[in-house]
Amino acid sequence: MPMSNDIEGEETGGEELLPIAQSPQPTTVHQPSPGAGKRAHQVTDQSTPRMIDLRLLPAAVATWAATWWATAHPVAWPAIVLCALAALSSAASYAWNRRHALPPRHALTPPRSVRLAATLLLSSTACALAVASAAGQSSLLDPARSDESPVHVRVRLLRDPTPASSGFSRRSRARVRILAVEVGQRWLTSSATALVSAPSWQDAARGDVYQLEGSLDTSFAAQPPSVGVIRARKTQLLWRPGGLDAWRRETHRAFGSACGSLPRDARGLVPGMSIGDDRMVPSDLADAMKATSLTHLTAVSGSHIVIILATLNLLLPARKPLRVGATILVLATIVILVGPEASVLRSVCVASVASLGLVLGREGQAIAALCSVVTATLLIDPWASRSYGFALSALAALAVVGPAAALARGAKRRVRGDTRIGKVLRCLAELVCVPALAELFTAPLIVSLSGTVPVWGIAANVAAEPAVPVATLAGLSGALLAPISPPTSSACAHVASWATGWIADCARFFAALPGSRTQVPGGVGTVLSLYVCVGVGWASWRAWQHWVRPLVDEAGEL
């Protein structure tokens, strides 16, 4: 079915009930006995249907598959036109029935929703094939994709330059967008990307436009749309953006200076967890965080944004216009401060839908919002379909807003929250289910990248979770105050360093345990085979419970 039901109940009530509650039943009222005392306990157990809209999920999956294929194998226009005509036919059929047919009075799903989902699926596939095919052909014909050396190009920095890992080198590296390439006596427009290694780039920042002279190495980092590595000999600054970009650049530099007196680990983790600047994270700590699945903490993700918005709602008065305006302002500030990267935009859009729904008193559809953001991102940048970082971010977000949220709701429904044991069990379920499901969803990609599985990843995330809000809020406060009040920013950075010290200790402790980097025989095929076996077993058990067991019970009674 295009939409699924998840029943969520709310319980309030008496002291005589056990911490573990029974499954939801229709509304029941327990009347007090005559000798119950002065207080009469009235317990109400109500269940309300919760609708989860999954109609955009097939469209997002189809868009991802189409862009992934068409960027490497451009599709002919007749196939794209045929797909577009099929989408128009489905849309016309949906519109005709909507005008001439009466919808059923009692329907859990909107009428003709399957036809609407098919229209969305076909239209998104047609758009994805058209956009990705054009991007693939443009990449093949890009003037920057040549074996000629030396090269003379104009580039725009996509990220701040990263210092060389070796202390003996003065060169820095940065991912850039090539704007133009000099061919002969002409400058030809380009849209390719490249990894640039250049000397004396300490003052460079994201958004700066440089003119480079150097050599092109196509043997490394040359997967489209990248053309390889440019080893620059001469660099010349042509243009530096102002306005909000200048504010972001000054904020990053001021906060980096405020973190200069922190311990070695905190100098990299505090900016990484607050503004996504993880360039100064030590290499040994980065390896330990990879081995324990903690690298997501140094990239501003949905969990960071939820912490920030939850704190904002606690501080502001309960006025909808004020909260809506503050939420929009904070999200825009995060995008400007961290950078409009695909994972950041995905996190901001999904978190904004959920947060605005809570502020307005309406429950948003997080899965539908995630699918919409993924589809829009792939249509704007079809090369994101081949990015491991974007895939890991999207899969982890799907795990958090989908099954992890359902398990958390199930724990609240089945475990009472009016006792200490019940509260502890609820908190433990919420702490464990999010990293566990995220680990489960991203395991195939992690194994395909490294060939290992982080055995202690769930335990490390649970242990580090209490320190994440402190590091995020204190670090972001210090970053925002850095251009205004450096002493206050330094104090906030020191507070955040206490939390990041705990996170670094957790990463190193769990990375040193036996089996932290367990090799998976057979690689990703083994993991997928295990998932298939578990899925078949679960489906068989559900089929037994729903269809076979009732027949066996009836036969036994006869």
Coordinates of C-alpha atoms in Angstrom, one line a residue:
M1 CA 0.0 0.0 0.0
P2 CA 1.2 3.5 -0.6
M3 CA 0.6 4.5 3.0
S4 CA 1.3 2.6 6.1
N5 CA -0.3 2.8 9.6
D6 CA 1.6 3.0 12.9
I7 CA -0.5 3.1 16.0
E8 CA 0.7 5.4 18.7
G9 CA -0.9 5.6 22.1
E10 CA -0.7 7.9 25.0
E11 CA -1.0 6.6 28.6
T12 CA -1.4 8.5 31.8
G13 CA -2.2 7.0 35.1
G14 CA -2.0 5.0 38.2
E15 CA 0.7 3.7 40.5
E16 CA -0.6 0.1 40.6
L17 CA 0.4 -0.6 36.9
L18 CA 3.6 -2.3 36.1
P19 CA 6.4 -0.5 34.1
I20 CA 5.7 -2.8 31.1
A21 CA 2.3 -2.0 29.6
Q22 CA 0.2 -4.2 27.5
S23 CA -0.6 -3.6 23.8
P24 CA -3.0 -0.7 23.1
Q25 CA -6.7 -1.4 23.7
P26 CA -9.8 0.7 23.1
T27 CA -10.4 3.3 25.7
T28 CA -10.9 1.8 29.2
V29 CA -11.5 3.5 32.5
H30 CA -10.5 1.8 35.8
Q31 CA -12.8 2.9 38.6
P32 CA -11.4 3.1 42.1
S33 CA -12.4 0.5 44.6
P34 CA -14.5 1.7 47.6
G35 CA -11.5 1.4 50.0
A36 CA -9.0 3.0 47.7
G37 CA -8.4 6.0 50.0
K38 CA -8.8 9.7 49.4
R39 CA -7.2 9.7 45.9
A40 CA -9.0 8.0 43.0
H41 CA -6.8 6.9 40.2
Q42 CA -8.3 7.1 36.7
V43 CA -6.2 5.4 34.0
T44 CA -7.0 6.1 30.3
D45 CA -5.3 4.2 27.5
Q46 CA -6.1 5.7 24.1
S47 CA -4.9 4.7 20.7
T48 CA -4.9 6.9 17.6
P49 CA -3.9 6.0 14.1
R50 CA -0.7 7.4 12.7
M51 CA -0.3 7.7 9.0
I52 CA 3.2 7.5 7.4
D53 CA 3.2 8.6 3.8
L54 CA 5.5 6.5 1.7
R55 CA 4.3 7.5 -1.8
L56 CA 7.4 9.6 -2.5
L57 CA 9.8 6.8 -1.6
P58 CA 9.6 5.0 -4.9
A59 CA 10.0 8.3 -6.8
A60 CA 13.2 9.1 -4.8
V61 CA 14.6 5.6 -5.4
A62 CA 13.8 5.8 -9.1
T63 CA 15.4 9.2 -9.3
W64 CA 18.5 8.0 -7.6
A65 CA 18.8 5.0 -9.9
A66 CA 18.2 7.0 -13.0
T67 CA 20.7 9.7 -12.2
W68 CA 23.3 7.1 -11.2
W69 CA 22.9 5.3 -14.5
A70 CA 22.5 8.2 -16.9
T71 CA 25.5 10.2 -15.7
A72 CA 27.8 7.3 -16.8
H73 CA 25.6 6.1 -19.7
P74 CA 23.6 9.0 -21.3
V75 CA 20.2 7.9 -22.4
A76 CA 18.8 8.6 -25.8
W77 CA 16.1 11.3 -26.1
P78 CA 13.4 8.9 -27.5
A79 CA 13.5 6.8 -24.3
I80 CA 13.1 10.0 -22.2
V81 CA 10.2 11.2 -24.3
L82 CA 8.5 7.8 -24.0
C83 CA 8.8 8.0 -20.2
A84 CA 7.4 11.5 -20.1
L85 CA 4.4 10.5 -22.3
A86 CA 3.7 7.6 -19.9
A87 CA 3.8 10.1 -17.0
L88 CA 1.4 12.4 -18.8
S89 CA -1.0 9.5 -19.6
S90 CA -1.0 8.5 -15.9
A91 CA -1.6 12.1 -14.8
A92 CA -4.5 12.5 -17.3
S93 CA -6.1 9.3 -16.0
Y94 CA -5.8 10.5 -12.4
A95 CA -7.3 13.9 -13.3
W96 CA -10.2 12.3 -15.2
N97 CA -11.2 10.0 -12.4
R98 CA -10.8 12.7 -9.8
R99 CA -13.3 14.8 -11.7
H100 CA -15.9 12.1 -12.5
A101 CA -15.6 9.6 -9.6
L102 CA -16.8 10.1 -6.0
P103 CA -14.2 9.1 -3.4
P104 CA -15.1 6.5 -0.7
R105 CA -16.4 8.0 2.6
H106 CA -14.2 5.8 4.9
A107 CA -10.8 5.4 3.3
L108 CA -7.4 5.3 5.2
T109 CA -5.6 6.3 2.0
P110 CA -6.6 8.9 -0.5
P111 CA -8.4 7.6 -3.6
R112 CA -6.4 6.8 -6.7
S113 CA -3.2 7.3 -4.6
V114 CA -1.5 4.4 -6.5
R115 CA -2.1 6.2 -9.8
L116 CA -0.8 9.5 -8.3
A117 CA 2.3 7.6 -7.0
A118 CA 2.9 6.1 -10.5
T119 CA 2.6 9.6 -12.0
L120 CA 5.2 10.9 -9.6
L121 CA 7.5 7.9 -10.3
L122 CA 7.4 8.3 -14.1
S123 CA 7.7 12.1 -14.1
S124 CA 10.7 12.0 -11.7
T125 CA 12.3 9.3 -13.7
A126 CA 11.9 11.2 -16.9
C127 CA 13.4 14.4 -15.4
A128 CA 16.2 12.5 -13.8
L129 CA 17.1 10.8 -17.1
A130 CA 17.1 14.1 -19.0
V131 CA 19.1 16.0 -16.4
A132 CA 21.7 13.2 -15.8
S133 CA 22.1 12.5 -19.5
A134 CA 22.8 16.1 -20.2
A135 CA 25.3 16.3 -17.3
G136 CA 27.1 13.1 -18.5
Q137 CA 27.4 14.4 -22.0
S138 CA 28.6 17.7 -20.8
S139 CA 31.3 16.0 -18.7
L140 CA 32.6 14.0 -21.6
L141 CA 32.9 17.1 -23.8
D142 CA 34.3 19.4 -21.0
P143 CA 37.4 21.4 -22.2
A144 CA 39.0 20.7 -18.8
R145 CA 39.0 17.0 -19.5
S146 CA 42.2 16.8 -21.5
D147 CA 45.6 15.3 -21.2
E148 CA 47.5 18.5 -22.0
S149 CA 49.9 19.8 -19.5
P150 CA 50.6 22.4 -18.2
V151 CA 47.1 23.9 -17.6
H152 CA 45.9 27.4 -17.1
V153 CA 42.5 27.6 -15.4
R154 CA 40.3 29.8 -13.3
V155 CA 38.7 28.1 -10.3
R156 CA 36.3 28.8 -7.4
L157 CA 37.0 27.1 -4.1
L158 CA 34.2 24.8 -2.9
R159 CA 35.8 24.3 0.5
D160 CA 38.3 25.9 2.7
P161 CA 41.9 24.6 1.9
T162 CA 43.1 21.8 4.1
P163 CA 46.8 21.9 5.3
A164 CA 49.1 19.1 4.3
S165 CA 49.1 16.2 6.7
S166 CA 52.9 16.3 6.6
G167 CA 54.6 19.0 8.6
F168 CA 57.4 19.2 6.1
S169 CA 55.1 20.4 3.3
R170 CA 53.7 24.0 2.9
R171 CA 51.1 23.0 0.3
S172 CA 47.4 23.0 0.9
R173 CA 44.6 21.0 -0.8
A174 CA 41.1 22.1 -1.8
R175 CA 38.2 20.9 -3.9
V176 CA 37.5 23.5 -6.6
R177 CA 35.0 24.2 -9.4
I178 CA 36.7 24.9 -12.7
L179 CA 35.1 28.0 -14.2
A180 CA 37.2 28.5 -17.4
V181 CA 40.1 26.8 -19.2
E182 CA 42.6 28.5 -21.5
V183 CA 42.8 26.7 -24.8
G184 CA 45.1 28.5 -27.2
Q185 CA 44.3 32.2 -26.9
R186 CA 40.7 31.6 -25.7
W187 CA 39.0 31.0 -22.4
L188 CA 36.4 28.2 -22.6
T189 CA 33.7 27.8 -20.0
S190 CA 33.9 24.6 -17.9
S191 CA 31.8 23.0 -15.2
A192 CA 34.2 20.2 -14.0
T193 CA 35.7 19.9 -10.6
A194 CA 39.2 19.1 -9.5
L195 CA 41.4 18.6 -6.5
V196 CA 44.0 21.4 -6.3
S197 CA 47.3 21.2 -4.4
A198 CA 48.8 24.7 -4.2
P199 CA 51.4 26.5 -2.1
S200 CA 50.7 29.4 0.3
W201 CA 47.0 29.0 0.5
Q202 CA 46.7 29.9 4.2
D203 CA 44.4 32.9 3.5
A204 CA 42.2 31.2 0.9
A205 CA 38.6 30.4 1.8
R206 CA 35.4 28.9 0.3
G207 CA 34.1 31.1 -2.6
D208 CA 37.4 32.7 -3.6
V209 CA 38.2 32.8 -7.3
Y210 CA 41.8 32.0 -8.3
Q211 CA 43.8 31.8 -11.5
L212 CA 46.1 28.8 -11.5
E213 CA 49.0 27.6 -13.6
G214 CA 50.3 24.1 -13.1
S215 CA 50.1 20.4 -14.3
L216 CA 47.1 18.1 -14.4
D217 CA 47.4 14.5 -13.1
T218 CA 44.5 12.4 -14.4
S219 CA 45.6 9.2 -12.6
F220 CA 44.1 10.2 -9.3
A221 CA 40.6 11.5 -8.3
A222 CA 39.5 11.6 -11.9
Q223 CA 36.0 10.1 -11.6
P224 CA 33.5 12.4 -13.3
P225 CA 32.8 15.2 -12.8
S226 CA 36.3 15.6 -11.4
V227 CA 39.2 15.7 -14.0
G228 CA 42.0 14.8 -11.6
V229 CA 44.5 16.7 -9.5
I230 CA 45.9 20.1 -10.4
R231 CA 49.4 20.7 -8.9
A232 CA 49.6 24.5 -9.1
R233 CA 52.9 26.3 -9.3
K234 CA 51.4 29.9 -9.4
T235 CA 48.2 31.2 -7.8
Q236 CA 46.6 34.6 -8.3
L237 CA 43.5 35.8 -6.4
L238 CA 41.0 37.3 -8.9
W239 CA 37.9 37.9 -6.7
R240 CA 36.8 37.4 -3.1
P241 CA 33.1 37.5 -2.3
G242 CA 31.7 39.9 0.2
G243 CA 28.5 40.1 2.2
L244 CA 27.5 36.9 4.0
D245 CA 30.5 35.1 2.6
A246 CA 32.8 37.6 4.2
W247 CA 30.9 37.2 7.5
R248 CA 31.3 33.4 7.3
R249 CA 35.0 33.7 6.5
E250 CA 35.7 36.1 9.3
T251 CA 33.6 33.9 11.8
H252 CA 35.6 30.8 10.8
R253 CA 38.9 32.6 11.3
A254 CA 38.0 34.2 14.6
F255 CA 36.7 31.0 16.0
G256 CA 39.8 29.2 14.8
S257 CA 41.8 31.7 16.8
A258 CA 39.6 31.2 19.9
C259 CA 40.2 27.4 19.7
G260 CA 44.0 27.8 19.3
S261 CA 44.6 27.4 23.1
L262 CA 42.5 24.2 23.4
P263 CA 44.0 20.7 23.7
R264 CA 45.1 19.0 20.5
D265 CA 41.9 16.9 20.0
A266 CA 39.6 19.8 20.9
R267 CA 41.2 22.1 18.3
G268 CA 39.7 19.9 15.6
L269 CA 36.6 18.5 17.3
V270 CA 35.1 21.8 18.6
P271 CA 35.0 23.6 15.2
G272 CA 34.0 20.3 13.5
M273 CA 31.0 19.7 15.7
S274 CA 29.8 23.3 15.7
I275 CA 30.5 24.7 12.2
G276 CA 31.6 21.6 10.3
D277 CA 35.2 22.6 10.1
D278 CA 37.1 19.3 10.7
R279 CA 40.4 20.2 9.0
M280 CA 42.4 20.2 12.3
V281 CA 41.2 16.9 13.6
P282 CA 44.4 14.7 14.3
S283 CA 44.9 11.8 12.0
D284 CA 44.9 9.2 14.8
L285 CA 41.7 10.6 16.2
A286 CA 40.1 10.6 12.7
D287 CA 41.1 6.9 12.3
A288 CA 39.6 6.0 15.7
M289 CA 36.3 7.8 14.9
K290 CA 36.1 6.0 11.6
A291 CA 36.6 2.7 13.3
T292 CA 33.8 3.5 15.8
S293 CA 31.3 5.2 13.4
L294 CA 31.7 8.6 15.1
T295 CA 32.7 10.6 12.0
H296 CA 29.2 11.9 11.6
L297 CA 29.7 14.0 14.7
T298 CA 32.2 16.3 12.9
A299 CA 29.7 17.0 10.1
V300 CA 26.7 19.1 10.9
S301 CA 23.8 16.7 10.5
G302 CA 20.2 16.3 11.5
S303 CA 21.0 15.5 15.1
H304 CA 22.9 18.7 15.5
I305 CA 20.0 20.7 14.0
V306 CA 17.4 19.0 16.2
I307 CA 19.4 19.8 19.3
I308 CA 19.7 23.5 18.3
L309 CA 16.0 23.9 17.4
A310 CA 14.9 22.0 20.5
T311 CA 16.9 24.4 22.7
L312 CA 15.5 27.4 20.8
N313 CA 11.9 26.2 21.4
L314 CA 12.7 25.9 25.1
L315 CA 14.1 29.4 25.4
L316 CA 11.4 31.2 23.3
P317 CA 7.9 31.9 24.5
A318 CA 5.1 29.8 23.1
R319 CA 4.1 32.2 20.3
K320 CA 3.9 30.6 16.8
P321 CA 5.0 33.6 14.7
L322 CA 8.0 34.2 17.0
R323 CA 9.0 30.5 16.9
V324 CA 8.5 30.2 13.2
G325 CA 10.6 33.3 12.4
A326 CA 13.4 32.2 14.9
T327 CA 13.5 28.7 13.3
I328 CA 13.8 30.1 9.8
L329 CA 16.5 32.5 10.9
V330 CA 18.5 29.8 12.8
L331 CA 18.3 27.4 9.8
A332 CA 19.5 30.1 7.4
T333 CA 22.3 31.0 9.7
I334 CA 23.5 27.4 9.9
V335 CA 23.4 27.0 6.1
I336 CA 25.5 30.2 5.7
L337 CA 27.9 29.4 8.5
V338 CA 28.5 25.7 7.6
G339 CA 28.1 26.0 3.8
P340 CA 25.4 24.9 1.3
E341 CA 26.6 21.3 0.9
A342 CA 24.2 18.6 -0.1
S343 CA 24.2 16.8 3.3
V344 CA 23.7 20.1 5.2
L345 CA 20.8 21.1 3.0
R346 CA 19.3 17.7 3.4
S347 CA 19.5 17.9 7.2
V348 CA 18.2 21.5 7.3
C349 CA 15.2 20.7 5.1
V350 CA 14.1 17.6 6.9
A351 CA 14.7 19.0 10.4
S352 CA 12.8 22.2 9.4
V353 CA 9.7 20.2 8.3
A354 CA 9.6 18.4 11.6
S355 CA 10.3 21.4 13.7
L356 CA 7.8 23.7 12.0
G357 CA 5.2 20.9 12.3
L358 CA 5.7 20.9 16.0
V359 CA 5.7 24.7 16.3
L360 CA 2.4 24.9 14.2
G361 CA 0.8 22.0 16.1
R362 CA 0.8 19.8 13.0
E363 CA 2.7 16.7 12.6
G364 CA 4.9 16.6 9.6
Q365 CA 5.8 13.7 7.4
A366 CA 9.6 13.3 7.9
I367 CA 10.0 10.4 5.4
A368 CA 8.1 12.3 2.7
A369 CA 10.2 15.4 3.4
L370 CA 13.4 13.4 3.1
C371 CA 12.3 11.9 -0.2
S372 CA 11.4 15.3 -1.6
V373 CA 14.8 16.7 -0.5
V374 CA 16.7 13.8 -2.0
T375 CA 14.8 14.0 -5.3
A376 CA 15.3 17.8 -5.6
T377 CA 19.0 17.4 -4.7
L378 CA 19.6 14.8 -7.4
L379 CA 17.7 16.8 -10.0
I380 CA 19.8 19.9 -9.2
D381 CA 23.1 18.0 -9.0
P382 CA 22.9 14.5 -10.6
W383 CA 26.5 13.8 -9.7
A384 CA 25.4 13.5 -6.0
S385 CA 24.0 10.1 -6.9
R386 CA 27.6 8.8 -7.1
S387 CA 28.7 10.5 -3.9
Y388 CA 29.3 8.1 -1.0
G389 CA 29.0 10.9 1.5
F390 CA 25.5 11.9 0.3
A391 CA 24.4 8.2 0.2
L392 CA 25.6 7.6 3.8
S393 CA 23.8 10.8 4.9
A394 CA 20.6 9.9 3.2
L395 CA 20.5 6.3 4.4
A396 CA 21.3 7.3 8.0
A397 CA 18.5 10.0 7.9
L398 CA 16.1 7.4 6.5
A399 CA 16.9 5.1 9.3
V400 CA 16.4 7.8 11.9
V401 CA 13.1 9.2 10.7
G402 CA 11.8 5.8 9.7
P403 CA 12.3 2.6 11.7
A404 CA 14.2 4.2 14.5
A405 CA 11.3 6.7 15.1
A406 CA 8.8 3.8 14.9
L407 CA 10.8 1.8 17.5
A408 CA 11.0 4.8 19.8
R409 CA 7.2 5.3 19.5
G410 CA 6.7 1.6 20.2
A411 CA 8.8 1.9 23.3
K412 CA 6.7 4.8 24.6
R413 CA 3.6 2.9 23.8
R414 CA 4.6 -0.3 25.6
V415 CA 6.7 1.0 28.4
R416 CA 5.1 3.2 31.1
G417 CA 6.7 6.6 31.7
D418 CA 5.3 7.2 35.2
T419 CA 7.8 5.1 37.0
R420 CA 11.6 5.4 37.3
I421 CA 12.2 2.0 35.6
G422 CA 9.9 3.0 32.7
K423 CA 11.7 6.3 32.2
V424 CA 15.1 4.6 32.2
L425 CA 13.9 2.0 29.7
R426 CA 12.4 4.6 27.4
C427 CA 15.6 6.7 27.4
L428 CA 17.7 3.6 26.8
A429 CA 15.5 2.5 23.9
E430 CA 15.8 6.0 22.3
L431 CA 19.6 6.0 22.8
V432 CA 20.1 2.6 21.3
C433 CA 17.7 2.4 18.4
V434 CA 19.0 5.5 16.5
P435 CA 22.7 4.4 16.2
A436 CA 21.7 0.8 15.8
L437 CA 19.3 1.4 12.8
A438 CA 21.7 4.0 11.3
E439 CA 24.5 1.4 11.5
L440 CA 22.3 -1.3 10.0
F441 CA 21.3 0.9 7.0
T442 CA 24.8 2.2 6.2
A443 CA 26.7 -1.1 6.8
P444 CA 26.7 -2.2 3.1
L445 CA 28.3 1.2 2.0
I446 CA 30.8 1.1 4.9
V447 CA 31.9 -2.4 4.0
S448 CA 32.2 -1.5 0.3
L449 CA 34.4 1.4 1.2
S450 CA 36.7 -0.1 3.9
G451 CA 36.0 -3.8 3.8
T452 CA 35.4 -3.8 7.6
V453 CA 32.5 -3.4 9.9
P454 CA 32.6 -1.2 13.1
V455 CA 31.6 -3.8 15.7
W456 CA 31.7 -1.3 18.6
G457 CA 30.0 1.5 16.6
I458 CA 26.7 1.3 18.4
A459 CA 28.3 1.2 21.9
A460 CA 30.6 4.1 21.0
N461 CA 27.6 6.3 19.8
V462 CA 25.6 5.5 22.9
A463 CA 28.5 6.4 25.2
A464 CA 29.3 9.6 23.3
E465 CA 25.6 10.7 22.9
P466 CA 25.3 12.7 26.3
A467 CA 28.2 14.9 25.3
V468 CA 26.9 15.9 21.9
P469 CA 24.4 18.6 23.0
V470 CA 27.0 20.3 25.2
A471 CA 29.6 20.3 22.4
T472 CA 27.1 21.5 19.8
L473 CA 25.5 24.3 21.7
A474 CA 28.7 25.6 23.4
G475 CA 30.6 25.4 20.1
L476 CA 28.0 27.1 18.0
S477 CA 27.6 29.9 20.6
G478 CA 31.3 30.4 20.6
A479 CA 31.4 30.6 16.8
L480 CA 28.7 33.2 16.6
L481 CA 30.3 35.3 19.3
A482 CA 33.8 35.0 17.9
P483 CA 33.8 38.2 15.7
I484 CA 32.0 40.2 18.5
S485 CA 33.6 39.0 21.8
P486 CA 36.7 36.8 21.5
P487 CA 37.0 36.3 25.3
T488 CA 33.4 35.0 25.5
S489 CA 34.0 32.9 22.4
S490 CA 37.1 31.4 24.0
A491 CA 35.1 30.5 27.2
C492 CA 32.4 28.8 25.2
A493 CA 35.1 26.9 23.3
H494 CA 36.6 25.7 26.5
V495 CA 33.2 24.4 27.7
A496 CA 32.8 22.6 24.4
S497 CA 36.3 21.1 24.8
W498 CA 35.2 19.3 28.0
A499 CA 32.5 17.5 26.0
T500 CA 34.7 16.8 23.0
G501 CA 37.4 15.4 25.3
W502 CA 34.9 12.7 26.4
I503 CA 34.0 12.0 22.8
A504 CA 37.6 11.6 21.8
D505 CA 38.2 9.3 24.8
C506 CA 35.2 7.2 23.7
A507 CA 36.5 6.9 20.2
R508 CA 40.0 5.8 21.2
F509 CA 38.7 3.4 23.9
F510 CA 36.3 1.5 21.6
A511 CA 38.8 1.6 18.7
A512 CA 41.4 -0.1 20.9
L513 CA 39.0 -3.0 21.8
P514 CA 39.5 -6.3 20.1
G515 CA 37.5 -6.7 16.8
S516 CA 37.0 -3.0 16.2
R517 CA 38.1 -3.4 12.6
T518 CA 36.6 -6.8 11.7
Q519 CA 37.1 -7.8 8.1
V520 CA 34.0 -9.1 6.3
P521 CA 34.7 -12.1 4.1
G522 CA 33.2 -11.6 0.7
G523 CA 32.7 -7.8 1.3
V524 CA 29.4 -6.2 0.6
G525 CA 27.9 -9.3 -1.0
T526 CA 28.1 -11.1 2.4
V527 CA 26.3 -8.2 4.1
L528 CA 23.5 -8.0 1.5
S529 CA 23.1 -11.8 1.6
L530 CA 22.7 -11.7 5.3
Y531 CA 20.1 -8.9 5.0
V532 CA 18.2 -10.9 2.4
C533 CA 18.1 -14.0 4.7
V534 CA 16.9 -11.9 7.6
G535 CA 14.2 -10.3 5.5
V536 CA 13.0 -13.6 4.1
G537 CA 12.8 -15.0 7.6
W538 CA 10.9 -12.0 8.9
A539 CA 8.4 -12.1 6.0
S540 CA 7.9 -15.9 6.6
W541 CA 7.3 -15.4 10.3
R542 CA 4.7 -12.6 9.6
A543 CA 3.0 -14.8 7.0
W544 CA 2.8 -17.6 9.5
Q545 CA 1.3 -15.3 12.2
H546 CA -1.3 -13.7 9.8
W547 CA -2.4 -16.6 7.6
V548 CA -1.1 -20.0 8.6
R549 CA -1.4 -19.9 12.3
P550 CA -5.2 -19.0 12.3
L551 CA -5.9 -22.0 10.0
V552 CA -3.9 -24.3 12.3
D553 CA -5.8 -23.1 15.3
E554 CA -9.1 -23.6 13.6
A555 CA -8.1 -27.1 12.5
G556 CA -7.1 -27.9 16.1
E557 CA -10.4 -26.7 17.5
L558 CA -12.3 -28.9 15.1

